[in-house]
Short mmCIF file of C-alpha atoms in Angstrom, two decimals:
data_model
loop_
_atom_site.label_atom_id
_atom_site.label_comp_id
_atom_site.label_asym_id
_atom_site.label_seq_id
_atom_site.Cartn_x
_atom_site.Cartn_y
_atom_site.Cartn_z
CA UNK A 1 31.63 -29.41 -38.82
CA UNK A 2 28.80 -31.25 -37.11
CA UNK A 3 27.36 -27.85 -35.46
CA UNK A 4 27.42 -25.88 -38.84
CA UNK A 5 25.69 -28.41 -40.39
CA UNK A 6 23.16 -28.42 -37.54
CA UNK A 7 22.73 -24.78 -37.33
CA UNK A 8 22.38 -25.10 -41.41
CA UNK A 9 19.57 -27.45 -41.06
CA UNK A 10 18.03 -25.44 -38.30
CA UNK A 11 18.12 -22.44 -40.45
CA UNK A 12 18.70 -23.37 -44.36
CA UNK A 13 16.04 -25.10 -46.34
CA UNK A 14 17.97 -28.24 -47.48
CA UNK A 15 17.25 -31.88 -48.97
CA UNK A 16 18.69 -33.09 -45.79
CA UNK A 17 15.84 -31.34 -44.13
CA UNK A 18 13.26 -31.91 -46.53
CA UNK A 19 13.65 -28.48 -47.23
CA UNK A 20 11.80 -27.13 -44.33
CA UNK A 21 14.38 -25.77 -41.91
CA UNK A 22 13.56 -26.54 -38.44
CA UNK A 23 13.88 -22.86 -36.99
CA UNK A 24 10.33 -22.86 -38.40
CA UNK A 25 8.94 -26.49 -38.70
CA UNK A 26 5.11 -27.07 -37.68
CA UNK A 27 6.82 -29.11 -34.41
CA UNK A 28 8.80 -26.16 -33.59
CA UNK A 29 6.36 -23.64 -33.96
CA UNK A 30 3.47 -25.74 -32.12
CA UNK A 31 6.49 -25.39 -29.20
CA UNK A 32 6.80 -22.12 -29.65
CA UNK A 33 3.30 -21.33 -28.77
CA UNK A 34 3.11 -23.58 -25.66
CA UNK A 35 6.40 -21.66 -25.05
CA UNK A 36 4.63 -17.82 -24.99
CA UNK A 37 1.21 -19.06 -24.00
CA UNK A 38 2.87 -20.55 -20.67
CA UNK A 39 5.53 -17.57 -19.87
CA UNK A 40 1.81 -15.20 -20.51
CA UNK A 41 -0.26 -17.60 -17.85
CA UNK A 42 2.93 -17.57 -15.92
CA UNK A 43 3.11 -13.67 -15.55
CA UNK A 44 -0.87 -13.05 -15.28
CA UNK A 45 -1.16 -15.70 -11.96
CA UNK A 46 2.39 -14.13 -10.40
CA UNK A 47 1.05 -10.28 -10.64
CA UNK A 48 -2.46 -11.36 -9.91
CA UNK A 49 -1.89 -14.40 -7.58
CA UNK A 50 1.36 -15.00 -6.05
CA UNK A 51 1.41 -13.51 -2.83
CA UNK A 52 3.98 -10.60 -2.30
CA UNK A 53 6.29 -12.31 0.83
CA UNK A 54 7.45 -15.99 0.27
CA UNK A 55 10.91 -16.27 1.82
CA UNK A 56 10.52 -18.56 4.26
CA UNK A 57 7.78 -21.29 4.93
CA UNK A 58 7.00 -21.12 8.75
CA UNK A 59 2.94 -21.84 9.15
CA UNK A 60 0.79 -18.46 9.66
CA UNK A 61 -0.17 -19.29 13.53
CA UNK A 62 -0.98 -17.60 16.54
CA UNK A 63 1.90 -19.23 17.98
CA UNK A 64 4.22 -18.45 15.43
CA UNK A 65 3.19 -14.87 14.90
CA UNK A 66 3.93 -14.82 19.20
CA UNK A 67 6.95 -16.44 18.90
CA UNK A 68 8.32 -14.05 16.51
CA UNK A 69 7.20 -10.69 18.43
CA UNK A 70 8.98 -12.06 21.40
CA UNK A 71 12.52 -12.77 18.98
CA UNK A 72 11.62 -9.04 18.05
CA UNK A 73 11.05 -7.36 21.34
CA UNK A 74 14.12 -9.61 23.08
CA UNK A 75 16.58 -8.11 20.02
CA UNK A 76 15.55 -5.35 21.64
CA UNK A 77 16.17 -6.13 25.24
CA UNK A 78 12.63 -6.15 26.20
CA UNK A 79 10.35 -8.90 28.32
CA UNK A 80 8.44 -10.75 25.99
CA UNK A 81 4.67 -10.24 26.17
CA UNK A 82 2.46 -12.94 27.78
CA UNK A 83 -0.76 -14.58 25.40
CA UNK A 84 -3.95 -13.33 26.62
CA UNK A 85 -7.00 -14.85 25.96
CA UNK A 86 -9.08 -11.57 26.24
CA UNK A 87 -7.02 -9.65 24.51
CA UNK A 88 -7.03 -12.82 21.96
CA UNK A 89 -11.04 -12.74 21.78
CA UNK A 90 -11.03 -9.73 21.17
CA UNK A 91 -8.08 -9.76 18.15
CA UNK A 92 -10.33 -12.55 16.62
CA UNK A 93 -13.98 -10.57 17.25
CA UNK A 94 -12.10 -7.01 15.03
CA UNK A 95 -10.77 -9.92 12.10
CA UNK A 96 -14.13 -11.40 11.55
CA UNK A 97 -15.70 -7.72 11.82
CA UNK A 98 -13.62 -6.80 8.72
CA UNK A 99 -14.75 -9.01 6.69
CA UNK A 100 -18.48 -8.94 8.49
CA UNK A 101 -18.79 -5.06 7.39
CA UNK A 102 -15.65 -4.92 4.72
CA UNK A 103 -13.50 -2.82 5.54
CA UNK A 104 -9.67 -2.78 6.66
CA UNK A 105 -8.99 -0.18 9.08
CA UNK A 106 -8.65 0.29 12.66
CA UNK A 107 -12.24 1.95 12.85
CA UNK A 108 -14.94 0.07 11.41
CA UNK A 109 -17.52 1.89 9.51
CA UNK A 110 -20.09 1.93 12.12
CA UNK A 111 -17.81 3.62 14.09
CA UNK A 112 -15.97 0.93 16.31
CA UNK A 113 -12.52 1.23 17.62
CA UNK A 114 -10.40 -1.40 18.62
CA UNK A 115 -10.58 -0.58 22.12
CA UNK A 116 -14.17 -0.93 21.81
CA UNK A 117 -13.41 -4.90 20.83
CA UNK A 118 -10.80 -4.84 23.74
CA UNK A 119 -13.53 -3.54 26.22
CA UNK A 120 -16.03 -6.44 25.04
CA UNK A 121 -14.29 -9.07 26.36
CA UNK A 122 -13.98 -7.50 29.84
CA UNK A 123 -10.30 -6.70 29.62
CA UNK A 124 -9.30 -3.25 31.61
CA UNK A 125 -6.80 -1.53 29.87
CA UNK A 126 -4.63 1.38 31.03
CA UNK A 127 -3.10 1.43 27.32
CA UNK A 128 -3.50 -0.21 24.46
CA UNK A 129 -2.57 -1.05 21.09
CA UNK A 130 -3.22 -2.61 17.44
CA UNK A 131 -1.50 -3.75 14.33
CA UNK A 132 -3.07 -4.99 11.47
CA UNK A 133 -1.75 -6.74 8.39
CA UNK A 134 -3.84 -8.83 5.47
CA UNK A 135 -2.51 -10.73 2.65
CA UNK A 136 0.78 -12.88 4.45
CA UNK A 137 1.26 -16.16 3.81
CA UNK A 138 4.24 -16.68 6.17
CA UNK A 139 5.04 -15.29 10.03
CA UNK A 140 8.48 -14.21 8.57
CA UNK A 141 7.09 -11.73 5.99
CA UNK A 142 4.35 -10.89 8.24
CA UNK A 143 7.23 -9.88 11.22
CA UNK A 144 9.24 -8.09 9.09
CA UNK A 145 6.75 -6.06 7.13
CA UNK A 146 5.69 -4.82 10.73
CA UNK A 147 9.30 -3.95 12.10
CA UNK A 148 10.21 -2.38 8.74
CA UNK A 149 6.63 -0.17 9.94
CA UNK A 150 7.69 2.62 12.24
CA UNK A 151 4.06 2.69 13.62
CA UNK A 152 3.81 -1.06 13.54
CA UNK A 153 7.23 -1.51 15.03
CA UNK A 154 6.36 1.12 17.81
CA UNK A 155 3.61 -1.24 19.21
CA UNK A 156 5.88 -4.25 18.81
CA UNK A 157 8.73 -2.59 20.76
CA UNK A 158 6.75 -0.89 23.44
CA UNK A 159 8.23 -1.67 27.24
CA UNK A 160 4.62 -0.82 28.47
CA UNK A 161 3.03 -3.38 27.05
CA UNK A 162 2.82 -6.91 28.55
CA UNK A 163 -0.11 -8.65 27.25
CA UNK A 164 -1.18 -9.56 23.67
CA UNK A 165 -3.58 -11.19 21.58
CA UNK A 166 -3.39 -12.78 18.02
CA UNK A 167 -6.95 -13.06 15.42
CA UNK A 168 -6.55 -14.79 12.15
CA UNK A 169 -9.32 -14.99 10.10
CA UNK A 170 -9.76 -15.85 6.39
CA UNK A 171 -12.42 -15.35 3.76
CA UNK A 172 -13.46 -12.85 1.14
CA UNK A 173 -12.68 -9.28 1.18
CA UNK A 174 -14.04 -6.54 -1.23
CA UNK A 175 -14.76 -9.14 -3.68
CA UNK A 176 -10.96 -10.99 -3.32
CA UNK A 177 -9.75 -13.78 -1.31
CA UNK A 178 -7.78 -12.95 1.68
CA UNK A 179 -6.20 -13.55 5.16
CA UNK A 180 -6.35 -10.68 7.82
CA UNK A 181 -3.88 -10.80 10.84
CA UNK A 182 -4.68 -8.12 13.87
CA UNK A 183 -2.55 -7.98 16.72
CA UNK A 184 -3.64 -6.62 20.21
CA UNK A 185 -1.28 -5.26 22.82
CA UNK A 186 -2.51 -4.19 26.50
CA UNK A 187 -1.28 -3.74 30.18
CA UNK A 188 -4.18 -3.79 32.68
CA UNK A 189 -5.04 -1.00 35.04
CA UNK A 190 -2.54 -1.60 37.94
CA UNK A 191 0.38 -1.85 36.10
CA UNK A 192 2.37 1.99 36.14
CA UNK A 193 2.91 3.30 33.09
CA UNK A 194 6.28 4.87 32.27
CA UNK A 195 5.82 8.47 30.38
CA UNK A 196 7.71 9.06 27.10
CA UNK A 197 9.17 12.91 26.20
CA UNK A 198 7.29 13.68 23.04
CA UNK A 199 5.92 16.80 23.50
CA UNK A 200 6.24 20.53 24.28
CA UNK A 201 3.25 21.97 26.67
CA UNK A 202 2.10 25.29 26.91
CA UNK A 203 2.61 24.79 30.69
CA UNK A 204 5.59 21.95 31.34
CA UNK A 205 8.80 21.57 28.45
CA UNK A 206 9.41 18.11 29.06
CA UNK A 207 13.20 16.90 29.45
CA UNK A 208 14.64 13.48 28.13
CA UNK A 209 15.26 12.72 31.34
CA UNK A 210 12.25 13.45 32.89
CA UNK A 211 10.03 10.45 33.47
CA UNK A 212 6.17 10.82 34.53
CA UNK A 213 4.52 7.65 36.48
CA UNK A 214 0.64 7.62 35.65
CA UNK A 215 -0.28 6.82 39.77
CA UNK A 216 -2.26 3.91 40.14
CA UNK A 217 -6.10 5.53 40.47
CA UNK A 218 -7.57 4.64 44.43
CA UNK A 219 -11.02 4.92 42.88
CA UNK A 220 -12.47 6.30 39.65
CA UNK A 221 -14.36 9.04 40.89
CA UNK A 222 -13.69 12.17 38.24
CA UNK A 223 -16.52 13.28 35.36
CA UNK A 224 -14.60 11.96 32.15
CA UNK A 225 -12.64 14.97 30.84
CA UNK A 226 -13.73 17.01 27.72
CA UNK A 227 -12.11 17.33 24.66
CA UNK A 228 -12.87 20.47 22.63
CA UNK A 229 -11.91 18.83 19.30
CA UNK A 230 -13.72 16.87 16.88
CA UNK A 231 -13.44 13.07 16.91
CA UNK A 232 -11.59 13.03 13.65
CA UNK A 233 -8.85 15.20 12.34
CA UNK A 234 -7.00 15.46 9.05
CA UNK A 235 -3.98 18.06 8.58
CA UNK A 236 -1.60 18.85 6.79
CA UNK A 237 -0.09 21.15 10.06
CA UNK A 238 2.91 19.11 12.48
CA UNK A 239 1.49 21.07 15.30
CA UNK A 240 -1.95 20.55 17.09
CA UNK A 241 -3.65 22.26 20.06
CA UNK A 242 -5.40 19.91 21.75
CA UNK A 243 -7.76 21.66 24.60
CA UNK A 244 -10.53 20.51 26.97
CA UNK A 245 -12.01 20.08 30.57
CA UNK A 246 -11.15 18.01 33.25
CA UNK A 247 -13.41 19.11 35.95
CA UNK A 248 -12.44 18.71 39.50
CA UNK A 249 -9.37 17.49 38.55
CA UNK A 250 -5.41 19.15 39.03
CA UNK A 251 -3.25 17.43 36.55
CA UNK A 252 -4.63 15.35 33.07
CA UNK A 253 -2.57 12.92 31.02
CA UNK A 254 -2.55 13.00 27.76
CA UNK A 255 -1.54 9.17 25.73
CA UNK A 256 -0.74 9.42 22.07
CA UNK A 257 -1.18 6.10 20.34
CA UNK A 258 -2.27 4.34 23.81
CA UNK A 259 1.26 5.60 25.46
CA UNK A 260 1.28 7.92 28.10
CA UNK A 261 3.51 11.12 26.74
CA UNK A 262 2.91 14.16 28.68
CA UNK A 263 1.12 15.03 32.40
CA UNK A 264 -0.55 18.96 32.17
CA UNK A 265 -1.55 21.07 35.00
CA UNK A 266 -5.64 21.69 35.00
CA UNK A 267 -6.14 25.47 35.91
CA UNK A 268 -10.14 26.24 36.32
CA UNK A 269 -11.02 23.24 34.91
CA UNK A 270 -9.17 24.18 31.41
CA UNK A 271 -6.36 22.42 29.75
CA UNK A 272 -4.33 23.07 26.58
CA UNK A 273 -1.28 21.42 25.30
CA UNK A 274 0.64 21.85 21.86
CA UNK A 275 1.61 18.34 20.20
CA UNK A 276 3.66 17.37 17.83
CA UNK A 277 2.14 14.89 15.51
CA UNK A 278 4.14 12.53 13.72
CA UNK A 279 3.06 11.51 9.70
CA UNK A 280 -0.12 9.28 9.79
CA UNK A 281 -2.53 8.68 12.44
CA UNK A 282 -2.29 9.50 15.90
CA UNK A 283 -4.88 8.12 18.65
CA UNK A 284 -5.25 10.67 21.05
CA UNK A 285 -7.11 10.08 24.89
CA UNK A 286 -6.36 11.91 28.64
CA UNK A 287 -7.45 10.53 31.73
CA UNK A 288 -7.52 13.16 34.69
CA UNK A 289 -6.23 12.65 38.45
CA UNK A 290 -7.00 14.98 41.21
CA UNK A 291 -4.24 14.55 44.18
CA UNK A 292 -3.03 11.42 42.59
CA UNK A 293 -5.44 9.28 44.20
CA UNK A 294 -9.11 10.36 42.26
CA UNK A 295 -8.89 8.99 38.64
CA UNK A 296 -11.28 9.60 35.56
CA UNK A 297 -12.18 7.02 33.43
CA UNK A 298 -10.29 7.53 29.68
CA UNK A 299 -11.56 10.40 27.51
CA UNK A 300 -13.11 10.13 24.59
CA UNK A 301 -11.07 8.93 21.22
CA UNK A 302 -9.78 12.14 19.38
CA UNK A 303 -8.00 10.42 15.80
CA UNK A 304 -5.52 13.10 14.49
CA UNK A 305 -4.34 12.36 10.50
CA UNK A 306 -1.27 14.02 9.87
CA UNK A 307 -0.77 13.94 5.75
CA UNK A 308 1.90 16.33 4.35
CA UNK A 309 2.34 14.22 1.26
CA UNK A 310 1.06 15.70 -1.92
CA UNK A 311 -0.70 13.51 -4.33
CA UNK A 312 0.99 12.77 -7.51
CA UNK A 313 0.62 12.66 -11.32
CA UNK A 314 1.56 9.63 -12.57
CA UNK A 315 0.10 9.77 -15.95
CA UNK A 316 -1.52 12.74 -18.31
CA UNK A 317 -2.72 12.49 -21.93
CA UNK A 318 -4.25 14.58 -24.18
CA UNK A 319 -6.50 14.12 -27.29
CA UNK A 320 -8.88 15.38 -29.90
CA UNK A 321 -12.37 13.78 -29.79
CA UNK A 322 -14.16 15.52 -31.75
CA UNK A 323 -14.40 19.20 -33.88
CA UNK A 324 -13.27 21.46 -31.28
CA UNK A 325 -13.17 19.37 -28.50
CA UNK A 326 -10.01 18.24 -26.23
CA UNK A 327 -9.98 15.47 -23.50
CA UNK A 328 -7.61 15.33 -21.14
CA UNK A 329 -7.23 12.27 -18.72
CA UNK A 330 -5.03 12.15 -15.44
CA UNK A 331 -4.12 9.37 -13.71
CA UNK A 332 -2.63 10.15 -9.63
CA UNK A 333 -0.94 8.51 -6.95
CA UNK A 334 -2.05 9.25 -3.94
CA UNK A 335 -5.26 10.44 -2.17
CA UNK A 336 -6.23 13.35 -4.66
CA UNK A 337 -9.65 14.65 -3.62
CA UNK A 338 -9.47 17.50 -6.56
CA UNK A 339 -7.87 17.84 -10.02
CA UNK A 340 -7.40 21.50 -11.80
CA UNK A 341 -6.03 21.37 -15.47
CA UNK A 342 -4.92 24.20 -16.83
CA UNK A 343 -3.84 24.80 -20.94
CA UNK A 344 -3.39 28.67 -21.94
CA UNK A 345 -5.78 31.01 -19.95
CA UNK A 346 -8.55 27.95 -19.58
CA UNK A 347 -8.39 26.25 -15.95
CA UNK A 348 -10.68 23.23 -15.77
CA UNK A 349 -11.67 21.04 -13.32
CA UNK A 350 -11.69 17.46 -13.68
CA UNK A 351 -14.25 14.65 -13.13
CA UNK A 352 -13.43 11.23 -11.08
CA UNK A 353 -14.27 8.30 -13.22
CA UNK A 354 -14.87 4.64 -11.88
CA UNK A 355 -11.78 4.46 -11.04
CA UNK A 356 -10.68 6.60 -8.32
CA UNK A 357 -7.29 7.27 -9.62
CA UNK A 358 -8.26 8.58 -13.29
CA UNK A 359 -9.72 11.94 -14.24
CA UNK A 360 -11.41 13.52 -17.18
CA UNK A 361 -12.21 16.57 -18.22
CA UNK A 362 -12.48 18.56 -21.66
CA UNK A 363 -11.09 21.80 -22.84
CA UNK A 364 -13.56 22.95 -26.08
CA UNK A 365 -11.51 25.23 -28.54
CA UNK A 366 -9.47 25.49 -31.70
CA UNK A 367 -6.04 24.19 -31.44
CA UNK A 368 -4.81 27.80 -32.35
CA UNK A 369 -6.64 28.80 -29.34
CA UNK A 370 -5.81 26.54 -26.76
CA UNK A 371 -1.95 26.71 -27.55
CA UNK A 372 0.13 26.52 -24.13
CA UNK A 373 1.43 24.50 -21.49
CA UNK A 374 -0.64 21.81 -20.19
CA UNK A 375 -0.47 21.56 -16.36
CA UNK A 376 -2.36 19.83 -13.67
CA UNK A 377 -2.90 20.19 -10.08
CA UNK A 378 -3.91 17.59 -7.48
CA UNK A 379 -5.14 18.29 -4.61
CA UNK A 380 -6.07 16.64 -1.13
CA UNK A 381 -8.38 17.00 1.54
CA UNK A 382 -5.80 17.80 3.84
CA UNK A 383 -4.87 20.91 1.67
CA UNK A 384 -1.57 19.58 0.14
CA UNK A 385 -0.70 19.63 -3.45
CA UNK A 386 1.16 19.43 -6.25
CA UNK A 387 1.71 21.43 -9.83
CA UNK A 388 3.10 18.87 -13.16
CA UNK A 389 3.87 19.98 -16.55
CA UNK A 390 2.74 17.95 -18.83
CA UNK A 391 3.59 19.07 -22.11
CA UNK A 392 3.41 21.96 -24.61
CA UNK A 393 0.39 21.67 -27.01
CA UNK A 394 1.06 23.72 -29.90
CA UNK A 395 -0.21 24.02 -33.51
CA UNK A 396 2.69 21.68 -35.38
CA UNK A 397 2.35 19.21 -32.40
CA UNK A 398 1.31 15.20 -33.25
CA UNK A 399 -2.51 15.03 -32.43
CA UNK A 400 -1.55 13.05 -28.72
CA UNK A 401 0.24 14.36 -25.28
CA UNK A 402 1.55 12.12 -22.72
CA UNK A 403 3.68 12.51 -19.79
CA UNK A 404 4.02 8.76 -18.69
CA UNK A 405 5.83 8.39 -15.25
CA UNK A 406 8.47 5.30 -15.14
CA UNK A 407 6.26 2.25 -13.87
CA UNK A 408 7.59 -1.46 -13.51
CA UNK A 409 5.81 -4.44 -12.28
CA UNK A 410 7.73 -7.45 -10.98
CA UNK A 411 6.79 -10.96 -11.36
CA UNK A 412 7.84 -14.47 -10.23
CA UNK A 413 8.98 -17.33 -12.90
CA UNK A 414 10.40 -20.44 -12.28
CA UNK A 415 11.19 -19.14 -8.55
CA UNK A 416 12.83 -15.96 -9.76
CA UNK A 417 12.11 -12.42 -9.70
CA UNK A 418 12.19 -10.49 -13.33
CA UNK A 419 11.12 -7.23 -14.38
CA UNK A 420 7.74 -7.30 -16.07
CA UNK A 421 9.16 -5.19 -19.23
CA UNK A 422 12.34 -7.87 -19.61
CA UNK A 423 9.48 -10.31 -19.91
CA UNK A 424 7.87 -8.39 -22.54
CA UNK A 425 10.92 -7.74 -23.69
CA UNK A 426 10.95 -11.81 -24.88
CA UNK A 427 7.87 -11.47 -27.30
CA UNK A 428 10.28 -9.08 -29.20
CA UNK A 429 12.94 -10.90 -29.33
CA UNK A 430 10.66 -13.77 -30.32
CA UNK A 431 9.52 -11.73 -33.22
CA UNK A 432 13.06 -10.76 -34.37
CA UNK A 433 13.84 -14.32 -34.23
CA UNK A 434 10.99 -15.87 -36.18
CA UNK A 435 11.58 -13.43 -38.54
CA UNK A 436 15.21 -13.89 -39.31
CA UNK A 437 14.65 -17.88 -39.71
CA UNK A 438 11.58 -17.07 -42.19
CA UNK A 439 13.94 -14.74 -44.27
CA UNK A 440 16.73 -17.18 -44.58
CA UNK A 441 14.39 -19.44 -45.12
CA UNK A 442 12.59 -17.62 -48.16
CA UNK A 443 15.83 -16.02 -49.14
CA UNK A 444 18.01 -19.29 -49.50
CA UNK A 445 15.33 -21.32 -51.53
CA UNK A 446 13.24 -19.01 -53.08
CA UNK A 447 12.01 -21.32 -56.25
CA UNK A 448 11.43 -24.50 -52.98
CA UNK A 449 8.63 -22.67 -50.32
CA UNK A 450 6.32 -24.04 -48.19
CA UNK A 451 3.58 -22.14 -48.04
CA UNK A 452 1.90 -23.63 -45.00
CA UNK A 453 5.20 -22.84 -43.30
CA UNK A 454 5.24 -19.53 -44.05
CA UNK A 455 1.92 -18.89 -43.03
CA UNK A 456 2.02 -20.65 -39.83
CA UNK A 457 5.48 -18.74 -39.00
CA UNK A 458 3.48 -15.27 -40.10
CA UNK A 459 0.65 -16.26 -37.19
CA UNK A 460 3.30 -16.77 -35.05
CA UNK A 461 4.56 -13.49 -34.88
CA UNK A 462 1.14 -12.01 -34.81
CA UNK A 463 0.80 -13.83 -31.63
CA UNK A 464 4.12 -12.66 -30.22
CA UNK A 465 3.09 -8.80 -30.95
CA UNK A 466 -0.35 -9.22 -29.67
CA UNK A 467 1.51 -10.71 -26.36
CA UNK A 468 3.88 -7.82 -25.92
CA UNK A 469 1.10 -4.90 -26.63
CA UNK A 470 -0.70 -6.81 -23.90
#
């Protein structure tokens, strides 16, 4: 009895409730607002804010970060790698750099490489390596974002390295605040380096069981060797012929990534070798011997891009503007360096806008003549790409095309993870309820209204709608 009365009061416009049924008092509804302004703050600062990796709450330190490499590379049964201070310098010197010249890569824009920092601070490296990470908040996250990396897990997990150094640096980057973490991994000259099968040579097939020593160098006598190939490569090709020469040398060495892979024969002075390149970016240097004894100093830095991932369409729309006139705008995913529409027998090509990831472009014509399927290609720079329909424009067709592809955001309330459309999904169901309780309301009592109710409830929902749309 006492909870249909209640719900009756909550609902029903009544003496006992002055008729004004509390679904839709002014105390309610001022709650009610709080309510959808706070879950709309909420969502903004957790997409825009909140950083990504919050599971556990262990400081972001040098020490830590250490600590946890070692748990890594022990899982592993590996030695754990030794703090270096030179290696640590020089970790630090590449984080401020980034932010110094903003940019987050392994190659700054005026053309440093990491081993360029690692050379600063006087440490001699036979191989070497880097990770870098920006935006942790925890050494947890920060660990396990690199070991779910295969190229970041490769450096954590190599038995060649023994040394490593740890930079953390904070401060503002491309216009946001942020935290950049670059790890440095080294072994010195006079520690051997065990060779890893990776590749086939035109000369030598290696075996699995085959394992190459790089000879500890007597003295570094040899002219650096020559590599025929430009500093920087992008393809879209698994295979690459790398060739150069080593002169007055008999055998070079070819390191992938800082780890020695494969040991060639020199004949003349010439050297060739097919490799195998793995998806991303390979760091490619050879060092020649001659009798095992003489020793080069390490080549020059050839950086190989692999990319056989075609850039996407996420999004396509098409429009009238004006008498005659069409616009159609693309959105990608991926590194799209050229956009060809295509409608009927017309093939345009689009124009980047500010943003990087959205294209324009305008196809001028009747809608009688520009009847067909709407397609788009993408293209990259390291020749890949990719065909989408979009739709089928025809003449009984609604005025507007779009081919949306499914996109989700999540976001963080009150420590838990929902879907950003279930949250928008609350504004709705706000609406449906504010609009029940003002139709009981009006319906019940129609000769006893409260005007000032009913237009407070009405903003209300305007509110809600303008929430979900946005």
């Amino acid at each position: 009895m006492n909870i249909s009365r209640h719900l009756r009061d909550f609902f029903v416009p009544d003496a006992r409730n002055n008729y004004t049924p509390h679904a839709v008092s002014h105390r309610n509804l001022s709650f009610y607002a709080g309510l959808m302004f706070s879950v709309k703050l909420l969502t903004i600062f957790s997409l825009d804010l909140l950083p990504q990796n919050q599971a556990f709450s262990s400081a972001l330190t040098q020490e830590n970060v250490l600590q946890l490499t070692n748990y890594s590379r022990q899982a592993f049964g590996l030695s754990d790698l030794k703090a270096n201070s030179e290696l640590s310098k020089a970790a630090l010197a590449k984080a401020q750099d980034m932010f110094k010249n903003q940019y987050f890569a392994h190659n700054s824009p005026l053309g440093l490489t990491p081993w360029d920092f690692i050379k600063a601070e006087g440490y001699n490296y036979i191989i070497a390596g880097e990770n870098l990470a920006v935006n942790f908040y925890t050494s947890e996250s920060l660990e396990s974002a690199w070991m779910n990396s295969p190229e970041h897990k490769a450096n954590i997990l190599n038995k060649d390295f023994q040394d490593i150094g740890i930079g953390i640096f904070s401060g503002t980057l491309k216009g946001l605040k942020a935290t950049v973490v670059v790890q440095m991994f080294g072994s010195v000259m006079d520690q051997p380096i065990t060779m890893q099968n990776s590749f086939t040579t035109k000369q030598v097939i290696l075996t699995p069981e085959q394992k190459v020593f790089i000879p500890t160098p007597q003295k570094i006598s040899l002219a650096t060797p020559f590599l025929e190939s430009p500093d920087y490569s992008l393809t879209n090709k698994k295979v690459f012929s790398l060739k150069g020469f080593a002169p007055g040398a008999d055998t070079v060495y070819v390191l992938i990534n800082h780890e020695a892979v494969a040991s060639i024969p020199v004949v003349q002075g010439k050297f060739s070798i097919d490799l195998n390149l793995s998806e991303g970016s390979s760091i490619v240097n050879v060092v020649s011997f001659k009798n095992g004894i003489e020793s080069s100093p390490i080549s020059k830095t050839l950086t190989i891009q692999l990319d056989t991932s075609a850039p996407n369409v996420s999004e396509a729309n098409i429009l009238p503007s004006s008498q005659g006139e069409y616009i159609v705008e693309v959105q990608t995913q991926g590194d799209a360096a050229k956009v060809l529409a295509n409608l009927g027998d017309k093939n345009i090509f689009l124009q980047p806008t500010q943003d990087p990831n959205v294209w324009q472009g305008k196809f001028v014509g009747s809608l009688e003549e520009l009847q067909g399927k709407l397609s788009v290609s993408a293209y990259d720079l390291a020749g890949n790409a990719k065909i989408s329909a979009v739709a089928n424009l025809a003449v009984d067709a609604v005025d507007t095309y779009g081919f949306m592809a499914e996109k989700d955001y999540k976001v963080s309330l009150v420590g838990q993870i929902f879907s950003l459309n279930a949250v928008n999904q609350f504004y709705i169901y706000f609406v449906l309820f504010l609009l029940a309780a003002l139709g009981v309301s009006i319906g019940v009592k129609r000769h006893v209204q409260n005007l000032g109710l009913i237009a407070h409830t009405s903003a209300m929902v305007v509110v809600a709608l303008i929430f979900w749309v946005t």
